[in-house]
Amino acid sequence: MRKAVGNNYPIDIRISAYEWIEDSISFEDVMYFLKKAEPYIDTVQISSGIDKIFEANVHCITTNLEEEMPNLKWAKQAKAELQIPVSVVSAVMTPAMADEIISKGYVDMVAFGRTLLADPYWPKKAMEGHPEDIVPCLRCSNCYHISSDHWNVGCSVNPRYHHQEFVPSEINLPKAETKNML
Ligand code: SF4
């Protein structure tokens, strides 16, 4: 990969700290691998579970019955033992939570998935200092293709997600030619 992309292109890998299946890899194995891989990569993102296996994907795409930031414990350990920047993914719900785990030195970065489906303007609202306007992800997994076998995918709080063809983004809407004053 390095040969293909050159020295100035970042290589990030995402890895499950634990797979949540029988005979899962152990976190010790993962750390052993990461220490071997470290010279060849620029950053690592700590996840868990496995996408394609039902009993494991609920740990990959956690519901609101699970704790928030379930992968942080592993990410902290990876950060303590590696030299490269470490990020964490999974249920970091608010800018305050992200700020806290970075400022405490637990991780270098935070990765977001469903949070950005629920509100694509999450980073802008955080950056501009009005997090109260963020539409929160419910962790309900309506958007997760595996939960409905690619049928009926959508977001419970963002009607545009996956349905842009009939709920167009406001930036694609033509401007009204006249104003209707009531
Ligand atoms: S459907 Fe929307 S609210 Fe529910 S988990 Fe997915 S992104 Fe979050």
XYZ file of N, CA, C and O and ligand atoms in Angstrom:
736
model
N 0.832 -1.208 0.000
C 0.000 0.000 0.000
C 0.865 1.256 0.000
O 0.596 2.203 -0.737
N 1.898 1.252 0.834
C 2.761 2.435 0.889
C 3.388 2.715 -0.457
O 3.472 3.855 -0.916
N 3.831 1.640 -1.122
C 4.448 1.794 -2.434
C 3.437 2.415 -3.413
O 3.764 3.261 -4.222
N 2.185 2.010 -3.284
C 1.172 2.497 -4.219
C 0.814 3.958 -3.974
O 0.581 4.703 -4.918
N 0.776 4.383 -2.703
C 0.279 5.741 -2.427
C 1.392 6.752 -2.163
O 1.148 7.955 -2.122
N 2.622 6.263 -1.973
C 3.738 7.188 -1.715
C 3.820 7.576 -0.250
O 2.953 7.233 0.559
N 4.882 8.336 0.077
C 5.146 8.641 1.486
C 4.261 9.731 2.062
O 4.144 9.868 3.268
N 3.643 10.524 1.183
C 2.901 11.677 1.693
C 1.402 11.454 1.780
O 0.630 12.395 1.874
N 0.994 10.190 1.715
C -0.438 9.895 1.792
C -0.689 9.066 3.051
O -0.031 8.054 3.279
N -1.596 9.513 3.904
C -1.799 8.795 5.170
C -2.500 7.443 5.006
O -3.454 7.333 4.242
N -2.019 6.459 5.704
C -2.691 5.146 5.722
C -3.254 4.933 7.129
O -2.525 4.914 8.113
N -4.562 4.797 7.167
C -5.263 4.555 8.439
C -5.832 3.148 8.385
O -6.350 2.745 7.339
N -5.723 2.392 9.453
C -6.412 1.109 9.463
C -7.430 1.098 10.594
O -7.258 1.760 11.614
N -8.487 0.359 10.349
C -9.517 0.197 11.387
C -9.496 -1.264 11.792
O -9.462 -2.152 10.934
N -9.521 -1.503 13.098
C -9.425 -2.892 13.561
C -10.342 -3.121 14.758
O -10.548 -2.217 15.572
N -10.924 -4.306 14.818
C -11.752 -4.657 15.971
C -10.865 -5.107 17.127
O -10.048 -6.017 16.965
N -11.051 -4.463 18.262
C -10.287 -4.842 19.452
C -10.730 -6.215 19.942
O -9.950 -6.970 20.519
N -11.991 -6.500 19.726
C -12.560 -7.792 20.112
C -13.713 -8.060 19.164
O -14.447 -7.144 18.802
N -13.879 -9.318 18.731
C -14.869 -9.586 17.672
C -16.254 -10.005 18.199
O -17.210 -10.066 17.454
N -16.334 -10.323 19.449
C -17.603 -10.739 20.060
C -18.184 -11.989 19.407
O -19.383 -12.085 19.144
N -17.355 -12.936 19.083
C -17.801 -14.247 18.614
C -16.978 -15.296 19.352
O -15.941 -14.976 19.950
N -17.450 -16.524 19.273
C -16.667 -17.609 19.848
C -15.310 -17.650 19.136
O -15.244 -17.458 17.915
N -14.260 -17.878 19.881
C -12.897 -17.901 19.328
C -12.486 -16.567 18.712
O -11.727 -16.512 17.735
N -13.009 -15.491 19.246
C -12.599 -14.151 18.787
C -11.102 -13.980 18.960
O -10.486 -14.583 19.848
N -10.526 -13.103 18.123
C -9.150 -12.695 18.420
C -9.156 -11.993 19.775
O -10.173 -11.392 20.163
N -8.050 -12.081 20.487
C -7.976 -11.399 21.788
C -7.384 -10.003 21.572
O -6.727 -9.747 20.551
N -7.606 -9.134 22.538
C -7.030 -7.788 22.422
C -5.501 -7.856 22.463
O -4.817 -7.046 21.836
N -4.965 -8.845 23.166
C -3.497 -9.023 23.193
C -2.993 -9.306 21.776
O -1.967 -8.773 21.357
N -3.732 -10.167 21.051
C -3.344 -10.450 19.654
C -3.391 -9.175 18.814
O -2.525 -8.937 17.969
N -4.445 -8.391 19.045
C -4.613 -7.152 18.263
C -3.442 -6.213 18.524
O -2.853 -5.643 17.607
N -3.063 -6.079 19.807
C -1.939 -5.185 20.133
C -0.632 -5.716 19.562
O 0.207 -4.937 19.102
N -0.465 -7.024 19.577
C 0.735 -7.617 18.971
C 0.795 -7.249 17.487
O 1.819 -6.791 16.982
N -0.345 -7.429 16.801
C -0.413 -7.091 15.371
C -0.134 -5.610 15.142
O 0.633 -5.231 14.255
N -0.753 -4.755 15.969
C -0.596 -3.310 15.747
C 0.848 -2.859 15.949
O 1.341 -1.977 15.231
N 1.527 -3.474 16.906
C 2.932 -3.091 17.116
C 3.783 -3.492 15.906
O 4.706 -2.787 15.524
N 3.434 -4.628 15.299
C 4.140 -5.048 14.084
C 3.766 -4.138 12.896
O 4.586 -3.869 12.025
N 2.502 -3.710 12.847
C 2.014 -2.916 11.708
C 2.417 -1.449 11.814
O 2.482 -0.736 10.812
N 2.690 -1.004 13.047
C 2.911 0.418 13.316
C 3.910 1.111 12.372
O 3.645 2.228 11.913
N 5.035 0.499 12.033
C 5.966 1.197 11.136
C 5.406 1.454 9.743
O 5.936 2.291 9.018
N 4.341 0.772 9.386
C 3.829 0.864 8.006
C 2.556 1.690 7.881
O 2.055 1.890 6.778
N 1.999 2.118 8.995
C 0.726 2.852 8.940
C 0.874 4.193 9.660
O 1.833 4.404 10.398
N -0.093 5.079 9.433
C -0.010 6.409 10.053
C -0.941 6.561 11.244
O -0.643 7.284 12.186
N -2.092 5.928 11.167
C -3.039 6.009 12.287
C -3.814 4.696 12.379
O -3.866 3.931 11.409
N -4.410 4.471 13.528
C -5.265 3.288 13.683
C -6.563 3.700 14.368
O -6.570 4.556 15.251
N -7.646 3.092 13.917
C -8.957 3.365 14.506
C -9.447 2.100 15.210
O -9.489 1.031 14.606
N -9.803 2.242 16.485
C -10.217 1.081 17.275
C -11.740 0.938 17.233
O -12.490 1.833 17.626
N -12.164 -0.230 16.780
C -13.587 -0.553 16.703
C -13.780 -1.872 17.457
O -12.889 -2.348 18.155
N -14.954 -2.509 17.289
C -15.122 -3.884 17.786
C -16.295 -4.521 17.065
O -17.048 -3.855 16.358
N -16.429 -5.849 17.229
C -17.487 -6.578 16.538
C -17.102 -6.912 15.109
O -15.996 -6.613 14.651
N -18.046 -7.541 14.391
C -17.849 -7.887 12.981
C -19.139 -7.549 12.239
O -20.233 -7.929 12.669
N -18.996 -6.880 11.117
C -20.163 -6.401 10.370
C -21.077 -7.526 9.887
O -22.291 -7.428 9.960
N -20.511 -8.600 9.383
C -21.313 -9.583 8.647
C -21.925 -10.689 9.521
O -22.588 -11.575 9.000
N -21.666 -10.664 10.802
C -22.177 -11.740 11.664
C -23.142 -11.127 12.679
O -22.776 -10.203 13.416
N -24.388 -11.632 12.698
C -25.438 -10.970 13.461
C -25.092 -10.773 14.938
O -25.273 -9.704 15.490
N -24.590 -11.845 15.588
C -24.338 -11.694 17.016
C -23.167 -10.760 17.313
O -23.010 -10.289 18.442
N -22.360 -10.487 16.298
C -21.201 -9.600 16.500
C -21.459 -8.191 16.002
O -20.838 -7.241 16.478
N -22.402 -8.024 15.047
C -22.540 -6.674 14.485
C -23.271 -5.726 15.433
O -23.151 -4.516 15.318
N -23.968 -6.257 16.411
C -24.609 -5.380 17.390
C -23.548 -4.693 18.272
O -23.797 -3.675 18.900
N -22.342 -5.252 18.255
C -21.240 -4.603 18.985
C -20.471 -3.637 18.098
O -19.684 -2.833 18.577
N -20.697 -3.790 16.806
C -20.058 -2.900 15.827
C -20.927 -1.643 15.690
O -20.442 -0.523 15.664
N -22.222 -1.864 15.580
C -23.208 -0.782 15.433
C -24.081 -0.868 16.678
O -25.174 -1.424 16.661
N -23.619 -0.323 17.784
C -24.295 -0.547 19.069
C -25.631 0.180 19.157
O -25.787 1.268 18.611
N -26.563 -0.416 19.869
C -27.862 0.229 20.081
C -27.809 1.066 21.357
O -26.837 0.997 22.120
N -28.909 1.791 21.588
C -28.909 2.630 22.792
C -29.135 1.817 24.073
O -29.246 2.376 25.152
N -29.198 0.496 23.969
C -29.223 -0.339 25.168
C -27.800 -0.592 25.672
O -27.601 -1.124 26.758
N -26.830 -0.254 24.835
C -25.424 -0.449 25.216
C -24.876 0.863 25.787
O -25.388 1.937 25.505
N -23.768 0.735 26.508
C -23.106 1.926 27.042
C -22.612 2.825 25.898
O -22.437 2.350 24.778
N -22.387 4.085 26.214
C -21.764 4.972 25.228
C -20.264 4.713 25.217
O -19.694 4.238 26.194
N -19.628 5.003 24.118
C -18.180 4.851 23.930
C -17.645 3.479 24.366
O -16.684 3.397 25.120
N -18.275 2.389 23.918
C -17.856 1.071 24.398
C -16.433 0.670 24.000
O -15.848 -0.202 24.640
N -15.882 1.317 22.972
C -14.536 0.916 22.537
C -13.428 1.753 23.159
O -12.251 1.518 22.881
N -13.832 2.700 24.006
C -12.822 3.620 24.549
C -11.777 2.898 25.402
O -10.597 3.223 25.360
N -12.227 1.891 26.159
C -11.278 1.197 27.049
C -10.121 0.591 26.251
O -8.960 0.633 26.662
N -10.432 0.049 25.080
C -9.371 -0.541 24.244
C -8.542 0.545 23.565
O -7.330 0.425 23.454
N -9.226 1.589 23.107
C -8.516 2.676 22.420
C -7.509 3.340 23.363
O -6.398 3.673 22.967
N -7.898 3.496 24.627
C -6.986 4.096 25.615
C -5.720 3.272 25.755
O -4.617 3.791 25.821
N -5.928 1.973 25.785
C -4.784 1.068 25.944
C -3.892 1.113 24.697
O -2.665 1.131 24.804
N -4.533 1.146 23.528
C -3.757 1.229 22.280
C -2.959 2.530 22.253
O -1.784 2.557 21.891
N -3.594 3.601 22.676
C -2.923 4.914 22.692
C -1.716 4.878 23.636
O -0.665 5.439 23.335
N -1.879 4.195 24.764
C -0.777 4.132 25.736
C 0.407 3.318 25.213
O 1.544 3.553 25.606
N 0.150 2.370 24.323
C 1.223 1.465 23.908
C 1.785 1.749 22.513
O 2.784 1.153 22.125
N 1.107 2.617 21.744
C 1.574 2.886 20.371
C 2.111 4.314 20.264
O 1.759 5.174 21.079
N 2.911 4.541 19.262
C 3.452 5.887 19.018
C 2.588 6.668 18.030
O 2.581 7.889 18.041
N 1.873 5.957 17.143
C 1.071 6.637 16.114
C -0.254 7.137 16.711
O -0.709 6.616 17.739
N -0.881 8.117 16.072
C -2.184 8.593 16.560
C -3.252 7.493 16.530
O -3.309 6.697 15.592
N -4.071 7.514 17.573
C -5.125 6.494 17.721
C -6.474 7.205 17.731
O -6.646 8.231 18.389
N -7.427 6.645 16.977
C -8.797 7.178 17.053
C -9.729 6.083 17.548
O -9.383 4.897 17.537
N -10.903 6.506 17.974
C -11.905 5.553 18.463
C -13.213 5.827 17.737
O -13.513 6.960 17.390
N -13.985 4.780 17.492
C -15.299 4.928 16.895
C -16.311 4.200 17.782
O -15.940 3.256 18.482
N -17.548 4.638 17.732
C -18.684 4.017 18.420
C -19.235 4.865 19.553
O -18.642 4.966 20.628
N -20.384 5.436 19.241
C -21.213 6.110 20.234
C -20.494 7.195 21.033
O -20.640 7.285 22.248
N -19.718 8.017 20.332
C -19.269 9.285 20.921
C -20.319 10.283 20.434
O -20.322 10.687 19.276
N -21.258 10.614 21.293
C -22.498 11.230 20.826
C -22.436 12.758 20.697
O -23.154 13.330 19.899
N -21.635 13.405 21.531
C -21.689 14.874 21.557
C -20.289 15.462 21.392
O -19.286 14.804 21.716
N -20.209 16.723 20.936
C -18.904 17.377 20.862
C -18.213 17.410 22.229
O -16.993 17.267 22.312
N -18.984 17.562 23.292
C -18.381 17.619 24.634
C -17.698 16.297 24.975
O -16.605 16.273 25.558
N -18.348 15.184 24.612
C -17.736 13.869 24.882
C -16.448 13.715 24.078
O -15.432 13.235 24.594
N -16.484 14.135 22.810
C -15.288 14.024 21.968
C -14.173 14.896 22.521
O -13.019 14.452 22.657
N -14.507 16.131 22.875
C -13.503 17.054 23.433
C -12.878 16.468 24.687
O -11.670 16.544 24.893
N -13.710 15.883 25.539
C -13.216 15.382 26.824
C -12.204 14.253 26.638
O -11.135 14.263 27.245
N -12.526 13.286 25.771
C -11.604 12.141 25.655
C -10.313 12.517 24.920
O -9.273 11.926 25.154
N -10.391 13.539 24.083
C -9.150 14.019 23.436
C -8.347 14.844 24.439
O -7.141 14.647 24.598
N -9.017 15.738 25.153
C -8.252 16.604 26.068
C -7.664 15.816 27.234
O -6.624 16.185 27.772
N -8.282 14.706 27.597
C -7.698 13.872 28.661
C -6.568 12.998 28.134
O -5.941 12.248 28.895
N -6.336 13.028 26.819
C -5.235 12.249 26.242
C -5.570 10.775 26.058
O -4.677 9.957 25.838
N -6.854 10.424 26.122
C -7.232 9.014 25.946
C -7.045 8.581 24.492
O -6.678 7.449 24.219
N -7.389 9.482 23.551
C -7.225 9.214 22.113
C -6.774 10.517 21.445
O -6.871 11.597 22.037
N -6.306 10.374 20.203
C -5.893 11.566 19.453
C -7.017 12.105 18.588
O -7.035 13.283 18.257
N -7.910 11.203 18.171
C -8.988 11.604 17.266
C -10.239 10.789 17.592
O -10.149 9.731 18.213
N -11.361 11.305 17.109
C -12.620 10.578 17.268
C -13.229 10.395 15.875
O -13.211 11.327 15.070
N -13.721 9.196 15.602
C -14.350 8.926 14.301
C -15.865 8.832 14.499
O -16.335 8.368 15.539
N -16.598 9.290 13.498
C -18.058 9.279 13.580
C -18.655 8.541 12.396
O -18.143 8.617 11.286
N -19.757 7.843 12.649
C -20.465 7.151 11.588
C -21.897 7.634 11.556
O -22.229 8.651 10.950
N -22.756 6.934 12.289
C -24.186 7.262 12.269
C -24.469 8.691 12.714
O -25.432 9.312 12.230
N -23.642 9.198 13.622
C -23.798 10.580 14.083
C -23.928 11.541 12.904
O -24.725 12.486 12.928
N -23.128 11.279 11.850
C -23.119 12.178 10.692
C -24.255 11.875 9.715
O -24.595 12.718 8.889
N -24.824 10.668 9.802
C -26.027 10.394 9.009
C -27.201 11.157 9.612
O -28.028 11.729 8.909
N -27.259 11.136 10.939
C -28.366 11.817 11.627
C -28.295 13.321 11.396
O -29.310 13.978 11.183
N -27.109 13.879 11.447
C -26.946 15.315 11.217
C -25.612 15.581 10.526
O -24.573 15.660 11.182
N -25.651 15.714 9.191
C -24.401 15.967 8.462
C -23.730 17.282 8.875
O -22.564 17.493 8.589
N -24.495 18.159 9.528
C -23.922 19.439 9.955
C -23.364 19.377 11.380
O -23.021 20.393 11.960
N -23.289 18.170 11.921
C -22.753 17.980 13.291
C -21.415 18.703 13.467
O -21.257 19.510 14.393
N -20.423 18.470 12.581
C -19.113 19.125 12.814
C -19.195 20.650 12.709
O -18.548 21.358 13.478
N -20.017 21.141 11.773
C -20.139 22.592 11.590
C -20.766 23.228 12.840
O -20.286 24.233 13.350
N -21.836 22.576 13.339
C -22.506 23.126 14.523
C -21.581 23.074 15.736
O -21.572 23.981 16.574
N -20.776 22.001 15.824
C -19.819 21.892 16.939
C -18.766 22.988 16.822
O -18.454 23.686 17.797
N -18.246 23.156 15.599
C -17.183 24.124 15.366
C -17.668 25.543 15.630
O -16.949 26.372 16.171
N -18.918 25.808 15.265
C -19.455 27.170 15.425
C -20.007 27.408 16.826
O -20.520 28.478 17.124
N -19.920 26.391 17.681
C -20.275 26.596 19.087
C -21.760 26.567 19.391
O -22.197 27.176 20.364
N -22.555 25.868 18.585
C -23.959 25.705 18.992
C -24.360 24.221 18.936
O -25.232 23.826 18.136
N -23.753 23.403 19.797
C -24.033 21.961 19.792
C -25.477 21.629 20.129
O -25.958 20.559 19.801
N -26.173 22.576 20.782
C -27.581 22.322 21.134
C -28.454 22.182 19.887
O -29.563 21.662 19.953
N -27.954 22.626 18.730
C -28.731 22.521 17.487
C -28.487 21.204 16.752
O -29.102 20.942 15.715
N -27.577 20.384 17.267
C -27.288 19.104 16.607
C -28.483 18.160 16.766
O -29.062 18.039 17.852
N -28.861 17.520 15.660
C -29.924 16.512 15.724
C -29.263 15.205 16.172
O -28.420 14.656 15.463
N -29.613 14.713 17.345
C -28.869 13.553 17.862
C -29.271 12.228 17.216
O -30.436 11.996 16.926
N -28.285 11.390 17.000
C -28.529 10.012 16.554
C -29.149 9.242 17.717
O -28.743 9.384 18.864
N -30.155 8.419 17.404
C -30.865 7.661 18.453
C -30.241 6.289 18.709
O -30.691 5.574 19.581
N -29.278 5.891 17.905
C -28.679 4.538 17.953
C -29.775 3.472 17.775
O -29.794 2.455 18.460
N -30.686 3.741 16.848
C -31.796 2.820 16.626
C -31.502 1.848 15.479
O -32.156 0.832 15.324
N -30.515 2.174 14.635
C -30.035 1.336 13.532
C -31.018 1.136 12.378
O -30.893 0.172 11.641
N -31.963 2.050 12.225
C -32.797 2.013 11.006
C -31.950 2.196 9.750
O -32.339 1.789 8.672
N -30.809 2.839 9.929
C -29.957 3.132 8.769
C -29.039 1.967 8.423
O -28.357 1.996 7.410
N -29.023 0.957 9.261
C -28.019 -0.101 9.099
C -28.542 -1.157 8.123
O -29.533 -1.824 8.396
N -27.889 -1.272 6.977
C -28.415 -2.118 5.905
C -28.612 -3.565 6.333
O -29.538 -4.222 5.881
N -27.762 -4.038 7.255
C -27.879 -5.445 7.639
C -29.167 -5.688 8.440
O -29.784 -6.749 8.343
N -29.606 -4.669 9.183
C -30.806 -4.875 10.012
C -32.045 -5.083 9.152
O -33.025 -5.659 9.594
N -32.028 -4.621 7.905
C -33.194 -4.827 7.042
C -32.802 -5.438 5.692
O -33.558 -5.336 4.741
N -31.633 -6.038 5.639
C -31.170 -6.685 4.420
C -31.270 -5.745 3.210
O -31.768 -6.122 2.151
N -30.846 -4.537 3.424
C -30.816 -3.492 2.389
C -32.206 -2.940 2.036
O -32.318 -2.053 1.204
N -33.264 -3.444 2.653
C -34.593 -2.912 2.394
C -34.893 -1.849 3.439
O -34.455 -1.936 4.565
N -35.675 -0.892 3.058
C -36.223 0.051 4.023
C -35.155 0.791 4.824
O -35.344 1.090 5.993
N -34.003 1.027 4.197
C -32.952 1.753 4.912
C -33.307 3.238 4.944
O -33.740 3.804 3.955
N -33.132 3.842 6.083
C -33.389 5.275 6.221
C -32.960 5.696 7.612
O -32.517 4.863 8.403
N -33.077 6.971 7.888
C -32.695 7.459 9.220
C -33.933 7.972 9.942
O -34.744 8.689 9.363
N -34.060 7.616 11.201
C -35.239 8.014 11.991
C -35.318 9.510 12.227
O -36.399 10.031 12.509
N -34.185 10.202 12.151
C -34.207 11.631 12.466
C -33.772 12.514 11.292
O -33.869 13.732 11.378
N -33.275 11.891 10.217
C -32.875 12.669 9.037
C -33.600 12.114 7.809
O -33.163 11.142 7.204
N -34.728 12.736 7.416
C -35.530 12.191 6.312
C -34.784 12.175 4.985
O -35.169 11.467 4.067
N -33.703 12.963 4.875
C -32.983 13.007 3.592
C -32.075 11.811 3.392
O -31.791 11.442 2.265
N -31.626 11.222 4.489
C -30.645 10.152 4.347
C -31.229 8.983 3.528
O -32.282 8.449 3.859
N -30.542 8.628 2.456
C -30.925 7.535 1.579
C -32.150 7.844 0.738
O -32.640 6.999 0.001
N -32.705 9.038 0.889
C -33.919 9.395 0.144
C -33.778 10.776 -0.479
O -34.765 11.506 -0.600
N -32.570 11.096 -0.866
C -32.314 12.449 -1.388
C -33.105 12.724 -2.658
O -33.383 13.876 -2.972
N -33.488 11.644 -3.365
C -34.175 11.890 -4.640
C -35.576 12.457 -4.421
O -36.085 13.179 -5.262
N -36.216 12.152 -3.285
C -37.516 12.794 -3.058
C -37.565 13.704 -1.832
O -38.560 14.346 -1.569
N -36.490 13.771 -1.079
C -36.376 14.808 -0.039
C -35.053 15.524 -0.315
O -34.044 15.244 0.318
N -35.044 16.438 -1.282
C -33.761 17.022 -1.685
C -33.146 17.885 -0.589
O -33.849 18.429 0.256
N -31.838 17.961 -0.645
C -31.121 18.820 0.284
C -31.508 20.266 0.027
O -31.772 20.649 -1.109
N -31.511 21.077 1.080
C -31.921 22.482 0.902
C -30.997 23.208 -0.063
O -31.413 24.140 -0.727
N -29.734 22.733 -0.200
C -28.842 23.441 -1.128
C -29.197 23.146 -2.584
O -28.789 23.857 -3.469
N -29.985 22.086 -2.829
C -30.396 21.787 -4.201
C -31.780 22.337 -4.547
O -32.256 22.197 -5.662
N -32.447 22.942 -3.582
C -33.784 23.473 -3.854
C -33.681 24.794 -4.615
O -32.865 25.651 -4.251
N -34.500 24.969 -5.676
C -34.459 26.263 -6.374
C -35.020 27.365 -5.479
O -35.914 27.120 -4.664
N -34.459 28.534 -5.625
C -34.946 29.675 -4.830
C -36.309 30.116 -5.337
O -36.539 30.161 -6.559
N -37.204 30.450 -4.447
C -38.517 30.956 -4.855
C -38.349 32.306 -5.542
O -37.516 33.116 -5.124
N -39.115 32.506 -6.590
C -38.985 33.775 -7.312
C -39.714 34.911 -6.608
O -39.347 36.068 -6.695
N -40.784 34.565 -5.903
C -41.511 35.610 -5.164
C -41.645 35.209 -3.705
O -41.626 34.030 -3.386
N -41.756 36.181 -2.858
C -41.977 35.897 -1.446
C -43.469 35.970 -1.171
O -44.150 36.861 -1.662
N -43.949 35.032 -0.406
C -45.364 35.041 -0.053
C -45.499 35.588 1.356
O -45.116 34.940 2.312
N -45.933 36.798 1.494
C -46.062 37.403 2.814
C -47.466 37.136 3.352
O -48.446 37.445 2.692
N -47.527 36.568 4.550
C -48.855 36.306 5.133
C -49.284 37.495 5.986
O -48.509 38.169 6.568
S -31.322 5.653 11.754
Fe -30.518 7.695 12.179
S -30.969 7.953 14.354
Fe -31.110 5.745 13.953
S -29.042 4.939 14.330
Fe -29.106 5.459 12.172
S -28.274 7.525 12.074
Fe -28.857 7.163 14.190
